[in-house]
Amino acid sequence: MTSDELLALLRRVVRRVGHDLWRLITATVASCLRWRVTGLAAEAAFFAVLSVPPLVFALTGAIGFFVREFTAVQMREIRSDVIDLASQAMTESTVNAVIAPTFDIVTKGGRLDVISIGFVLALWSGSRALNVFVDTITIMHGLGGERGIIRTRVLSFGLYILGLLTGMVTIPLVIAGPSLVRRWIPDRLDFLESLYWPTVLLLCVCFLTTLYHVSVPSRSAWRYHLPGAFFTIVCWIGGSWLLRTVLTATAGESTSVYGPLSAPITVLIWLYIVSIAVLIGAAVNASVDVVWPHLTNRSVRD
């Protein structure tokens, strides 16, 4: 093959790749507009926020069953940390009148009634948020109505529980940060620090890919849903960084009396960013299914 032929082949490949990428972008944008992902993301974020208070109540009711494992000194340190954390989002009077007495009450003994009611409400509202994702992902792949309401709801419950289990590992890691983890691990295991962020990202990618995979009634291979998962992770990181930058610049030194309101509003905005990233990632997977059907075995499934 001559250099001219090789150059011509390279141009055709670049032209074809550019054409396919443009089709992917336009198909993704069209899918997002057609299925109004902005409104659905707001709905999912609302129900996600709604699931937090009952989940906190349930976990609070369970604290009393584990208090006996801690010494009095450890409990005083935990109480101090909880009050310091609450003081960052609430006024001093609220912390002294509500948070501190509540902590003292719940640490005296477990409450099965609070645990039961809290988890039931958390499962309902949390699975409702996952139901938005499952329904939208199914419709984006052109398979709306293939799965019944009951099966969809059961799947949403299962995904919510899987999300809680994944969050039990990833959320403490993200909140603690690599510097705190470094203090927990022995010196001979310092090499584990380099695996910190890869582990967090891997867990998130696996959960998102599983969400996209099981949401489609007509299954394809698990790996075919990785593009949307990676796109969602990039959006999460970029959106979280942008939100933090904006809040730091606008509210970092604020002494307004409305400061305590910023915490729930920030959580809602962040959950909206998370939700819209998940839905756009689903649109990316659906567009890949259209642009490159031979890669996802769409023709076989059809």
PDB file of C-alpha atoms in Angstrom:
ATOM      1  CA  MET A   1       0.000   0.000   0.000  1.00  0.00           C
ATOM      2  CA  THR A   2       1.424   3.351  -1.080  1.00  0.00           C
ATOM      3  CA  SER A   3       1.542   6.426   1.093  1.00  0.00           C
ATOM      4  CA  ASP A   4      -1.232   8.065  -0.951  1.00  0.00           C
ATOM      5  CA  GLU A   5      -3.494   5.042  -0.501  1.00  0.00           C
ATOM      6  CA  LEU A   6      -2.737   4.950   3.226  1.00  0.00           C
ATOM      7  CA  LEU A   7      -3.514   8.662   3.517  1.00  0.00           C
ATOM      8  CA  ALA A   8      -6.784   8.224   1.621  1.00  0.00           C
ATOM      9  CA  LEU A   9      -7.743   5.312   3.871  1.00  0.00           C
ATOM     10  CA  LEU A  10      -6.945   7.369   6.951  1.00  0.00           C
ATOM     11  CA  ARG A  11      -9.116  10.220   5.681  1.00  0.00           C
ATOM     12  CA  ARG A  12     -12.032   7.851   5.068  1.00  0.00           C
ATOM     13  CA  VAL A  13     -11.685   6.413   8.570  1.00  0.00           C
ATOM     14  CA  VAL A  14     -11.549   9.874  10.158  1.00  0.00           C
ATOM     15  CA  ARG A  15     -14.526  11.019   8.075  1.00  0.00           C
ATOM     16  CA  ARG A  16     -16.516   7.923   9.032  1.00  0.00           C
ATOM     17  CA  VAL A  17     -15.676   8.238  12.729  1.00  0.00           C
ATOM     18  CA  GLY A  18     -16.556  11.941  12.696  1.00  0.00           C
ATOM     19  CA  HIS A  19     -19.849  11.197  10.959  1.00  0.00           C
ATOM     20  CA  ASP A  20     -20.733   8.483  13.493  1.00  0.00           C
ATOM     21  CA  LEU A  21     -19.787  10.701  16.444  1.00  0.00           C
ATOM     22  CA  TRP A  22     -21.974  13.486  15.072  1.00  0.00           C
ATOM     23  CA  ARG A  23     -24.857  11.024  14.707  1.00  0.00           C
ATOM     24  CA  LEU A  24     -24.262   9.904  18.302  1.00  0.00           C
ATOM     25  CA  ILE A  25     -24.344  13.479  19.607  1.00  0.00           C
ATOM     26  CA  THR A  26     -27.451  14.471  17.667  1.00  0.00           C
ATOM     27  CA  ALA A  27     -29.257  11.250  18.635  1.00  0.00           C
ATOM     28  CA  THR A  28     -28.394  11.799  22.304  1.00  0.00           C
ATOM     29  CA  VAL A  29     -29.591  15.417  22.278  1.00  0.00           C
ATOM     30  CA  ALA A  30     -32.775  14.458  20.433  1.00  0.00           C
ATOM     31  CA  SER A  31     -33.480  11.673  22.927  1.00  0.00           C
ATOM     32  CA  CYS A  32     -32.961  14.024  25.881  1.00  0.00           C
ATOM     33  CA  LEU A  33     -35.322  16.607  24.392  1.00  0.00           C
ATOM     34  CA  ARG A  34     -37.922  14.037  23.359  1.00  0.00           C
ATOM     35  CA  TRP A  35     -38.134  12.441  26.789  1.00  0.00           C
ATOM     36  CA  ARG A  36     -37.623  15.740  28.723  1.00  0.00           C
ATOM     37  CA  VAL A  37     -34.820  14.507  30.936  1.00  0.00           C
ATOM     38  CA  THR A  38     -34.667  17.845  32.778  1.00  0.00           C
ATOM     39  CA  GLY A  39     -38.148  17.354  34.221  1.00  0.00           C
ATOM     40  CA  LEU A  40     -37.614  13.673  34.982  1.00  0.00           C
ATOM     41  CA  ALA A  41     -34.304  14.473  36.688  1.00  0.00           C
ATOM     42  CA  ALA A  42     -36.102  16.980  38.917  1.00  0.00           C
ATOM     43  CA  GLU A  43     -38.682  14.320  39.822  1.00  0.00           C
ATOM     44  CA  ALA A  44     -35.972  11.781  40.654  1.00  0.00           C
ATOM     45  CA  ALA A  45     -34.028  14.329  42.721  1.00  0.00           C
ATOM     46  CA  PHE A  46     -37.172  15.260  44.669  1.00  0.00           C
ATOM     47  CA  PHE A  47     -37.934  11.663  45.620  1.00  0.00           C
ATOM     48  CA  ALA A  48     -34.263  11.057  46.439  1.00  0.00           C
ATOM     49  CA  VAL A  49     -34.339  13.986  48.871  1.00  0.00           C
ATOM     50  CA  LEU A  50     -37.662  12.736  50.229  1.00  0.00           C
ATOM     51  CA  SER A  51     -36.068   9.376  51.048  1.00  0.00           C
ATOM     52  CA  VAL A  52     -33.268  10.888  53.128  1.00  0.00           C
ATOM     53  CA  PRO A  53     -35.185  11.960  56.305  1.00  0.00           C
ATOM     54  CA  PRO A  54     -36.918   8.591  56.901  1.00  0.00           C
ATOM     55  CA  LEU A  55     -33.649   6.794  56.180  1.00  0.00           C
ATOM     56  CA  VAL A  56     -31.902   8.995  58.739  1.00  0.00           C
ATOM     57  CA  PHE A  57     -34.693   8.326  61.245  1.00  0.00           C
ATOM     58  CA  ALA A  58     -34.354   4.572  60.680  1.00  0.00           C
ATOM     59  CA  LEU A  59     -30.589   4.662  61.124  1.00  0.00           C
ATOM     60  CA  THR A  60     -31.005   6.866  64.187  1.00  0.00           C
ATOM     61  CA  GLY A  61     -33.425   4.374  65.718  1.00  0.00           C
ATOM     62  CA  ALA A  62     -30.855   1.631  65.190  1.00  0.00           C
ATOM     63  CA  ILE A  63     -28.032   3.499  66.919  1.00  0.00           C
ATOM     64  CA  GLY A  64     -29.209   2.460  70.371  1.00  0.00           C
ATOM     65  CA  PHE A  65     -28.631  -1.216  69.593  1.00  0.00           C
ATOM     66  CA  PHE A  66     -24.933  -0.604  68.928  1.00  0.00           C
ATOM     67  CA  VAL A  67     -24.145   1.892  71.693  1.00  0.00           C
ATOM     68  CA  ARG A  68     -23.120  -0.872  74.094  1.00  0.00           C
ATOM     69  CA  GLU A  69     -20.121  -1.609  71.851  1.00  0.00           C
ATOM     70  CA  PHE A  70     -18.614   1.840  72.546  1.00  0.00           C
ATOM     71  CA  THR A  71     -17.002   3.206  75.687  1.00  0.00           C
ATOM     72  CA  ALA A  72     -18.185   6.381  77.402  1.00  0.00           C
ATOM     73  CA  VAL A  73     -15.180   8.295  76.057  1.00  0.00           C
ATOM     74  CA  GLN A  74     -15.911   7.180  72.497  1.00  0.00           C
ATOM     75  CA  MET A  75     -19.565   8.182  72.838  1.00  0.00           C
ATOM     76  CA  ARG A  76     -18.572  11.661  74.009  1.00  0.00           C
ATOM     77  CA  GLU A  77     -16.281  12.015  71.001  1.00  0.00           C
ATOM     78  CA  ILE A  78     -19.036  10.848  68.631  1.00  0.00           C
ATOM     79  CA  ARG A  79     -21.510  13.271  70.223  1.00  0.00           C
ATOM     80  CA  SER A  80     -19.050  16.126  69.812  1.00  0.00           C
ATOM     81  CA  ASP A  81     -18.440  15.234  66.144  1.00  0.00           C
ATOM     82  CA  VAL A  82     -22.195  15.028  65.424  1.00  0.00           C
ATOM     83  CA  ILE A  83     -22.830  18.416  67.017  1.00  0.00           C
ATOM     84  CA  ASP A  84     -19.904  20.004  65.141  1.00  0.00           C
ATOM     85  CA  LEU A  85     -21.180  18.580  61.851  1.00  0.00           C
ATOM     86  CA  ALA A  86     -24.746  19.748  62.532  1.00  0.00           C
ATOM     87  CA  SER A  87     -23.496  23.223  63.442  1.00  0.00           C
ATOM     88  CA  GLN A  88     -22.199  23.680  59.898  1.00  0.00           C
ATOM     89  CA  ALA A  89     -25.731  23.474  58.486  1.00  0.00           C
ATOM     90  CA  MET A  90     -27.945  24.613  61.389  1.00  0.00           C
ATOM     91  CA  THR A  91     -28.120  27.453  63.852  1.00  0.00           C
ATOM     92  CA  GLU A  92     -26.696  27.080  67.345  1.00  0.00           C
ATOM     93  CA  SER A  93     -30.147  27.225  68.947  1.00  0.00           C
ATOM     94  CA  THR A  94     -31.425  24.412  66.705  1.00  0.00           C
ATOM     95  CA  VAL A  95     -28.429  22.240  67.517  1.00  0.00           C
ATOM     96  CA  ASN A  96     -28.818  22.785  71.267  1.00  0.00           C
ATOM     97  CA  ALA A  97     -32.608  22.399  71.304  1.00  0.00           C
ATOM     98  CA  VAL A  98     -33.046  19.538  68.825  1.00  0.00           C
ATOM     99  CA  ILE A  99     -29.878  17.743  67.731  1.00  0.00           C
ATOM    100  CA  ALA A 100     -28.130  17.323  71.087  1.00  0.00           C
ATOM    101  CA  PRO A 101     -31.241  16.133  73.033  1.00  0.00           C
ATOM    102  CA  THR A 102     -32.205  13.810  70.175  1.00  0.00           C
ATOM    103  CA  PHE A 103     -28.753  12.231  70.188  1.00  0.00           C
ATOM    104  CA  ASP A 104     -28.957  11.688  73.944  1.00  0.00           C
ATOM    105  CA  ILE A 105     -32.363  10.010  73.610  1.00  0.00           C
ATOM    106  CA  VAL A 106     -31.545   7.668  70.727  1.00  0.00           C
ATOM    107  CA  THR A 107     -28.324   6.464  72.334  1.00  0.00           C
ATOM    108  CA  LYS A 108     -30.207   5.204  75.394  1.00  0.00           C
ATOM    109  CA  GLY A 109     -31.754   2.296  73.475  1.00  0.00           C
ATOM    110  CA  GLY A 110     -32.928   1.066  70.084  1.00  0.00           C
ATOM    111  CA  ARG A 111     -36.359   1.853  68.658  1.00  0.00           C
ATOM    112  CA  LEU A 112     -37.797  -0.913  66.482  1.00  0.00           C
ATOM    113  CA  ASP A 113     -40.883   1.167  65.641  1.00  0.00           C
ATOM    114  CA  VAL A 114     -38.776   4.040  64.316  1.00  0.00           C
ATOM    115  CA  ILE A 115     -36.594   1.624  62.346  1.00  0.00           C
ATOM    116  CA  SER A 116     -39.591  -0.096  60.745  1.00  0.00           C
ATOM    117  CA  ILE A 117     -41.496   3.058  59.785  1.00  0.00           C
ATOM    118  CA  GLY A 118     -38.343   4.849  58.647  1.00  0.00           C
ATOM    119  CA  PHE A 119     -37.148   2.073  56.368  1.00  0.00           C
ATOM    120  CA  VAL A 120     -40.614   1.562  54.859  1.00  0.00           C
ATOM    121  CA  LEU A 121     -40.883   5.263  53.973  1.00  0.00           C
ATOM    122  CA  ALA A 122     -37.285   5.334  52.721  1.00  0.00           C
ATOM    123  CA  LEU A 123     -37.862   2.279  50.526  1.00  0.00           C
ATOM    124  CA  TRP A 124     -41.013   3.783  49.038  1.00  0.00           C
ATOM    125  CA  SER A 125     -39.574   7.209  48.212  1.00  0.00           C
ATOM    126  CA  GLY A 126     -36.119   5.929  47.246  1.00  0.00           C
ATOM    127  CA  SER A 127     -37.480   3.225  44.962  1.00  0.00           C
ATOM    128  CA  ARG A 128     -39.766   5.838  43.411  1.00  0.00           C
ATOM    129  CA  ALA A 129     -36.668   7.779  42.340  1.00  0.00           C
ATOM    130  CA  LEU A 130     -35.149   4.599  40.868  1.00  0.00           C
ATOM    131  CA  ASN A 131     -38.471   3.906  39.147  1.00  0.00           C
ATOM    132  CA  VAL A 132     -38.043   7.158  37.194  1.00  0.00           C
ATOM    133  CA  PHE A 133     -34.660   5.963  35.946  1.00  0.00           C
ATOM    134  CA  VAL A 134     -35.872   2.468  35.055  1.00  0.00           C
ATOM    135  CA  ASP A 135     -38.921   3.732  33.158  1.00  0.00           C
ATOM    136  CA  THR A 136     -36.968   6.378  31.255  1.00  0.00           C
ATOM    137  CA  ILE A 137     -34.119   4.020  30.333  1.00  0.00           C
ATOM    138  CA  THR A 138     -36.633   1.458  29.063  1.00  0.00           C
ATOM    139  CA  ILE A 139     -38.465   4.039  26.949  1.00  0.00           C
ATOM    140  CA  MET A 140     -35.221   5.480  25.535  1.00  0.00           C
ATOM    141  CA  HIS A 141     -34.359   2.039  24.181  1.00  0.00           C
ATOM    142  CA  GLY A 142     -37.764   1.826  22.508  1.00  0.00           C
ATOM    143  CA  LEU A 143     -38.975  -0.934  24.825  1.00  0.00           C
ATOM    144  CA  GLY A 144     -41.662   0.909  26.785  1.00  0.00           C
ATOM    145  CA  GLY A 145     -44.438  -1.406  27.948  1.00  0.00           C
ATOM    146  CA  GLU A 146     -42.312  -4.552  27.678  1.00  0.00           C
ATOM    147  CA  ARG A 147     -42.137  -4.832  31.461  1.00  0.00           C
ATOM    148  CA  GLY A 148     -45.249  -4.624  33.657  1.00  0.00           C
ATOM    149  CA  ILE A 149     -45.806  -2.138  36.473  1.00  0.00           C
ATOM    150  CA  ILE A 150     -45.300  -4.708  39.223  1.00  0.00           C
ATOM    151  CA  ARG A 151     -42.050  -6.029  37.748  1.00  0.00           C
ATOM    152  CA  THR A 152     -40.791  -2.476  37.294  1.00  0.00           C
ATOM    153  CA  ARG A 153     -41.589  -1.616  40.901  1.00  0.00           C
ATOM    154  CA  VAL A 154     -39.923  -4.769  42.222  1.00  0.00           C
ATOM    155  CA  LEU A 155     -36.864  -4.007  40.104  1.00  0.00           C
ATOM    156  CA  SER A 156     -36.791  -0.460  41.507  1.00  0.00           C
ATOM    157  CA  PHE A 157     -36.882  -1.814  45.068  1.00  0.00           C
ATOM    158  CA  GLY A 158     -33.993  -4.149  44.303  1.00  0.00           C
ATOM    159  CA  LEU A 159     -31.927  -1.414  42.675  1.00  0.00           C
ATOM    160  CA  TYR A 160     -32.556   0.933  45.611  1.00  0.00           C
ATOM    161  CA  ILE A 161     -31.326  -1.690  48.073  1.00  0.00           C
ATOM    162  CA  LEU A 162     -28.300  -2.328  45.833  1.00  0.00           C
ATOM    163  CA  GLY A 163     -27.698   1.430  45.752  1.00  0.00           C
ATOM    164  CA  LEU A 164     -27.823   1.597  49.561  1.00  0.00           C
ATOM    165  CA  LEU A 165     -25.313  -1.242  49.845  1.00  0.00           C
ATOM    166  CA  THR A 166     -23.021   0.440  47.319  1.00  0.00           C
ATOM    167  CA  GLY A 167     -23.443   3.778  49.084  1.00  0.00           C
ATOM    168  CA  MET A 168     -22.496   2.201  52.422  1.00  0.00           C
ATOM    169  CA  VAL A 169     -19.032   1.658  50.935  1.00  0.00           C
ATOM    170  CA  THR A 170     -18.560   4.596  48.558  1.00  0.00           C
ATOM    171  CA  ILE A 171     -20.126   7.465  50.547  1.00  0.00           C
ATOM    172  CA  PRO A 172     -17.955   6.988  53.682  1.00  0.00           C
ATOM    173  CA  LEU A 173     -14.889   6.719  51.425  1.00  0.00           C
ATOM    174  CA  VAL A 174     -15.756   9.933  49.583  1.00  0.00           C
ATOM    175  CA  ILE A 175     -16.561  11.821  52.802  1.00  0.00           C
ATOM    176  CA  ALA A 176     -13.492  10.542  54.652  1.00  0.00           C
ATOM    177  CA  GLY A 177     -11.088  11.310  51.825  1.00  0.00           C
ATOM    178  CA  PRO A 178      -7.698   9.710  51.175  1.00  0.00           C
ATOM    179  CA  SER A 179      -5.976  11.658  53.970  1.00  0.00           C
ATOM    180  CA  LEU A 180      -8.269  10.195  56.643  1.00  0.00           C
ATOM    181  CA  VAL A 181      -8.054   6.704  55.156  1.00  0.00           C
ATOM    182  CA  ARG A 182      -4.259   7.022  55.285  1.00  0.00           C
ATOM    183  CA  ARG A 183      -4.461   7.440  59.068  1.00  0.00           C
ATOM    184  CA  TRP A 184      -6.641   4.341  59.427  1.00  0.00           C
ATOM    185  CA  ILE A 185      -4.482   1.864  57.512  1.00  0.00           C
ATOM    186  CA  PRO A 186      -1.191   0.487  58.878  1.00  0.00           C
ATOM    187  CA  ASP A 187       2.110   1.710  57.462  1.00  0.00           C
ATOM    188  CA  ARG A 188       2.757  -1.585  55.686  1.00  0.00           C
ATOM    189  CA  LEU A 189      -0.459  -1.075  53.688  1.00  0.00           C
ATOM    190  CA  ASP A 190       0.331   2.444  52.461  1.00  0.00           C
ATOM    191  CA  PHE A 191       0.128   1.202  48.875  1.00  0.00           C
ATOM    192  CA  LEU A 192      -3.653   0.918  49.321  1.00  0.00           C
ATOM    193  CA  GLU A 193      -3.880   4.719  49.322  1.00  0.00           C
ATOM    194  CA  SER A 194      -3.103   4.754  45.599  1.00  0.00           C
ATOM    195  CA  LEU A 195      -6.139   2.508  45.060  1.00  0.00           C
ATOM    196  CA  TYR A 196      -8.506   4.897  46.869  1.00  0.00           C
ATOM    197  CA  TRP A 197     -10.041   6.840  43.973  1.00  0.00           C
ATOM    198  CA  PRO A 198      -9.869   3.941  41.485  1.00  0.00           C
ATOM    199  CA  THR A 199     -11.885   1.861  43.969  1.00  0.00           C
ATOM    200  CA  VAL A 200     -14.517   4.571  44.420  1.00  0.00           C
ATOM    201  CA  LEU A 201     -14.824   5.138  40.667  1.00  0.00           C
ATOM    202  CA  LEU A 202     -14.939   1.406  39.944  1.00  0.00           C
ATOM    203  CA  LEU A 203     -17.800   0.877  42.414  1.00  0.00           C
ATOM    204  CA  CYS A 204     -19.760   3.772  40.892  1.00  0.00           C
ATOM    205  CA  VAL A 205     -19.183   2.557  37.328  1.00  0.00           C
ATOM    206  CA  CYS A 206     -20.256  -0.983  38.246  1.00  0.00           C
ATOM    207  CA  PHE A 207     -23.469   0.237  39.890  1.00  0.00           C
ATOM    208  CA  LEU A 208     -24.366   2.544  36.996  1.00  0.00           C
ATOM    209  CA  THR A 209     -23.629  -0.107  34.380  1.00  0.00           C
ATOM    210  CA  THR A 210     -25.771  -2.587  36.309  1.00  0.00           C
ATOM    211  CA  LEU A 211     -28.576  -0.012  36.505  1.00  0.00           C
ATOM    212  CA  TYR A 212     -28.496   0.518  32.739  1.00  0.00           C
ATOM    213  CA  HIS A 213     -28.154  -3.216  32.094  1.00  0.00           C
ATOM    214  CA  VAL A 214     -31.089  -4.471  34.178  1.00  0.00           C
ATOM    215  CA  SER A 215     -33.368  -1.565  33.209  1.00  0.00           C
ATOM    216  CA  VAL A 216     -33.526  -2.742  29.584  1.00  0.00           C
ATOM    217  CA  PRO A 217     -36.058  -5.626  29.342  1.00  0.00           C
ATOM    218  CA  SER A 218     -34.327  -7.143  26.298  1.00  0.00           C
ATOM    219  CA  ARG A 219     -30.872  -7.742  27.687  1.00  0.00           C
ATOM    220  CA  SER A 220     -27.549  -7.264  25.957  1.00  0.00           C
ATOM    221  CA  ALA A 221     -24.086  -7.881  27.386  1.00  0.00           C
ATOM    222  CA  TRP A 222     -23.229  -5.930  30.540  1.00  0.00           C
ATOM    223  CA  ARG A 223     -20.195  -4.284  28.918  1.00  0.00           C
ATOM    224  CA  TYR A 224     -22.325  -2.616  26.234  1.00  0.00           C
ATOM    225  CA  HIS A 225     -23.685  -0.228  28.873  1.00  0.00           C
ATOM    226  CA  LEU A 226     -20.263   1.020  29.954  1.00  0.00           C
ATOM    227  CA  PRO A 227     -20.229   4.128  27.654  1.00  0.00           C
ATOM    228  CA  GLY A 228     -23.215   5.674  29.435  1.00  0.00           C
ATOM    229  CA  ALA A 229     -21.748   4.819  32.840  1.00  0.00           C
ATOM    230  CA  PHE A 230     -18.403   6.472  32.033  1.00  0.00           C
ATOM    231  CA  PHE A 231     -20.192   9.518  30.614  1.00  0.00           C
ATOM    232  CA  THR A 232     -22.276   9.789  33.790  1.00  0.00           C
ATOM    233  CA  ILE A 233     -19.195   9.594  36.013  1.00  0.00           C
ATOM    234  CA  VAL A 234     -17.536  12.404  34.039  1.00  0.00           C
ATOM    235  CA  CYS A 235     -20.695  14.519  34.408  1.00  0.00           C
ATOM    236  CA  TRP A 236     -20.825  13.775  38.141  1.00  0.00           C
ATOM    237  CA  ILE A 237     -17.248  14.861  38.683  1.00  0.00           C
ATOM    238  CA  GLY A 238     -17.548  17.948  36.470  1.00  0.00           C
ATOM    239  CA  GLY A 239     -20.933  18.969  37.878  1.00  0.00           C
ATOM    240  CA  SER A 240     -19.837  18.469  41.492  1.00  0.00           C
ATOM    241  CA  TRP A 241     -16.672  20.491  40.910  1.00  0.00           C
ATOM    242  CA  LEU A 242     -18.641  23.289  39.250  1.00  0.00           C
ATOM    243  CA  LEU A 243     -21.238  23.343  42.039  1.00  0.00           C
ATOM    244  CA  ARG A 244     -18.541  23.455  44.700  1.00  0.00           C
ATOM    245  CA  THR A 245     -16.713  26.250  42.881  1.00  0.00           C
ATOM    246  CA  VAL A 246     -19.863  28.351  42.551  1.00  0.00           C
ATOM    247  CA  LEU A 247     -20.893  27.829  46.178  1.00  0.00           C
ATOM    248  CA  THR A 248     -17.397  28.592  47.445  1.00  0.00           C
ATOM    249  CA  ALA A 249     -17.300  31.824  45.443  1.00  0.00           C
ATOM    250  CA  THR A 250     -20.812  32.991  46.340  1.00  0.00           C
ATOM    251  CA  ALA A 251     -21.555  31.647  49.806  1.00  0.00           C
ATOM    252  CA  GLY A 252     -18.213  30.805  51.321  1.00  0.00           C
ATOM    253  CA  GLU A 253     -17.989  33.985  53.420  1.00  0.00           C
ATOM    254  CA  SER A 254     -21.717  34.642  53.698  1.00  0.00           C
ATOM    255  CA  THR A 255     -23.136  35.479  57.142  1.00  0.00           C
ATOM    256  CA  SER A 256     -26.745  35.727  56.017  1.00  0.00           C
ATOM    257  CA  VAL A 257     -29.509  34.485  58.321  1.00  0.00           C
ATOM    258  CA  TYR A 258     -30.568  32.290  55.391  1.00  0.00           C
ATOM    259  CA  GLY A 259     -27.308  30.365  55.581  1.00  0.00           C
ATOM    260  CA  PRO A 260     -28.881  27.234  57.149  1.00  0.00           C
ATOM    261  CA  LEU A 261     -31.198  26.972  54.138  1.00  0.00           C
ATOM    262  CA  SER A 262     -28.231  26.581  51.804  1.00  0.00           C
ATOM    263  CA  ALA A 263     -27.509  23.005  52.929  1.00  0.00           C
ATOM    264  CA  PRO A 264     -30.786  21.363  51.782  1.00  0.00           C
ATOM    265  CA  ILE A 265     -30.835  23.502  48.628  1.00  0.00           C
ATOM    266  CA  THR A 266     -27.282  22.433  47.807  1.00  0.00           C
ATOM    267  CA  VAL A 267     -28.178  18.770  48.339  1.00  0.00           C
ATOM    268  CA  LEU A 268     -31.193  19.128  46.043  1.00  0.00           C
ATOM    269  CA  ILE A 269     -29.120  20.817  43.322  1.00  0.00           C
ATOM    270  CA  TRP A 270     -26.426  18.153  43.567  1.00  0.00           C
ATOM    271  CA  LEU A 271     -28.987  15.347  43.357  1.00  0.00           C
ATOM    272  CA  TYR A 272     -30.474  17.068  40.312  1.00  0.00           C
ATOM    273  CA  ILE A 273     -27.035  17.075  38.688  1.00  0.00           C
ATOM    274  CA  VAL A 274     -26.627  13.389  39.558  1.00  0.00           C
ATOM    275  CA  SER A 275     -30.082  12.524  38.191  1.00  0.00           C
ATOM    276  CA  ILE A 276     -29.735  14.401  34.916  1.00  0.00           C
ATOM    277  CA  ALA A 277     -26.281  12.853  34.387  1.00  0.00           C
ATOM    278  CA  VAL A 278     -27.749   9.358  34.852  1.00  0.00           C
ATOM    279  CA  LEU A 279     -30.531  10.066  32.352  1.00  0.00           C
ATOM    280  CA  ILE A 280     -28.179  11.590  29.774  1.00  0.00           C
ATOM    281  CA  GLY A 281     -25.922   8.565  30.209  1.00  0.00           C
ATOM    282  CA  ALA A 282     -28.935   6.374  29.416  1.00  0.00           C
ATOM    283  CA  ALA A 283     -29.541   8.469  26.292  1.00  0.00           C
ATOM    284  CA  VAL A 284     -25.907   7.906  25.272  1.00  0.00           C
ATOM    285  CA  ASN A 285     -26.352   4.134  25.579  1.00  0.00           C
ATOM    286  CA  ALA A 286     -29.601   4.254  23.604  1.00  0.00           C
ATOM    287  CA  SER A 287     -27.881   6.307  20.886  1.00  0.00           C
ATOM    288  CA  VAL A 288     -24.959   3.870  20.738  1.00  0.00           C
ATOM    289  CA  ASP A 289     -27.579   1.152  20.289  1.00  0.00           C
ATOM    290  CA  VAL A 290     -28.874   3.035  17.238  1.00  0.00           C
ATOM    291  CA  VAL A 291     -25.603   4.234  15.674  1.00  0.00           C
ATOM    292  CA  TRP A 292     -23.663   0.983  16.156  1.00  0.00           C
ATOM    293  CA  PRO A 293     -26.300  -1.772  16.432  1.00  0.00           C
ATOM    294  CA  HIS A 294     -23.783  -4.439  15.417  1.00  0.00           C
ATOM    295  CA  LEU A 295     -21.763  -3.666  18.568  1.00  0.00           C
ATOM    296  CA  THR A 296     -24.696  -4.049  20.960  1.00  0.00           C
ATOM    297  CA  ASN A 297     -26.403  -6.957  19.208  1.00  0.00           C
ATOM    298  CA  ARG A 298     -29.535  -4.856  18.739  1.00  0.00           C
ATOM    299  CA  SER A 299     -30.418  -6.679  15.525  1.00  0.00           C
ATOM    300  CA  VAL A 300     -30.355 -10.000  17.356  1.00  0.00           C
ATOM    301  CA  ARG A 301     -32.544  -8.654  20.189  1.00  0.00           C
ATOM    302  CA  ASP A 302     -34.997  -7.106  17.732  1.00  0.00           C
TER     303      ASP A 302
END
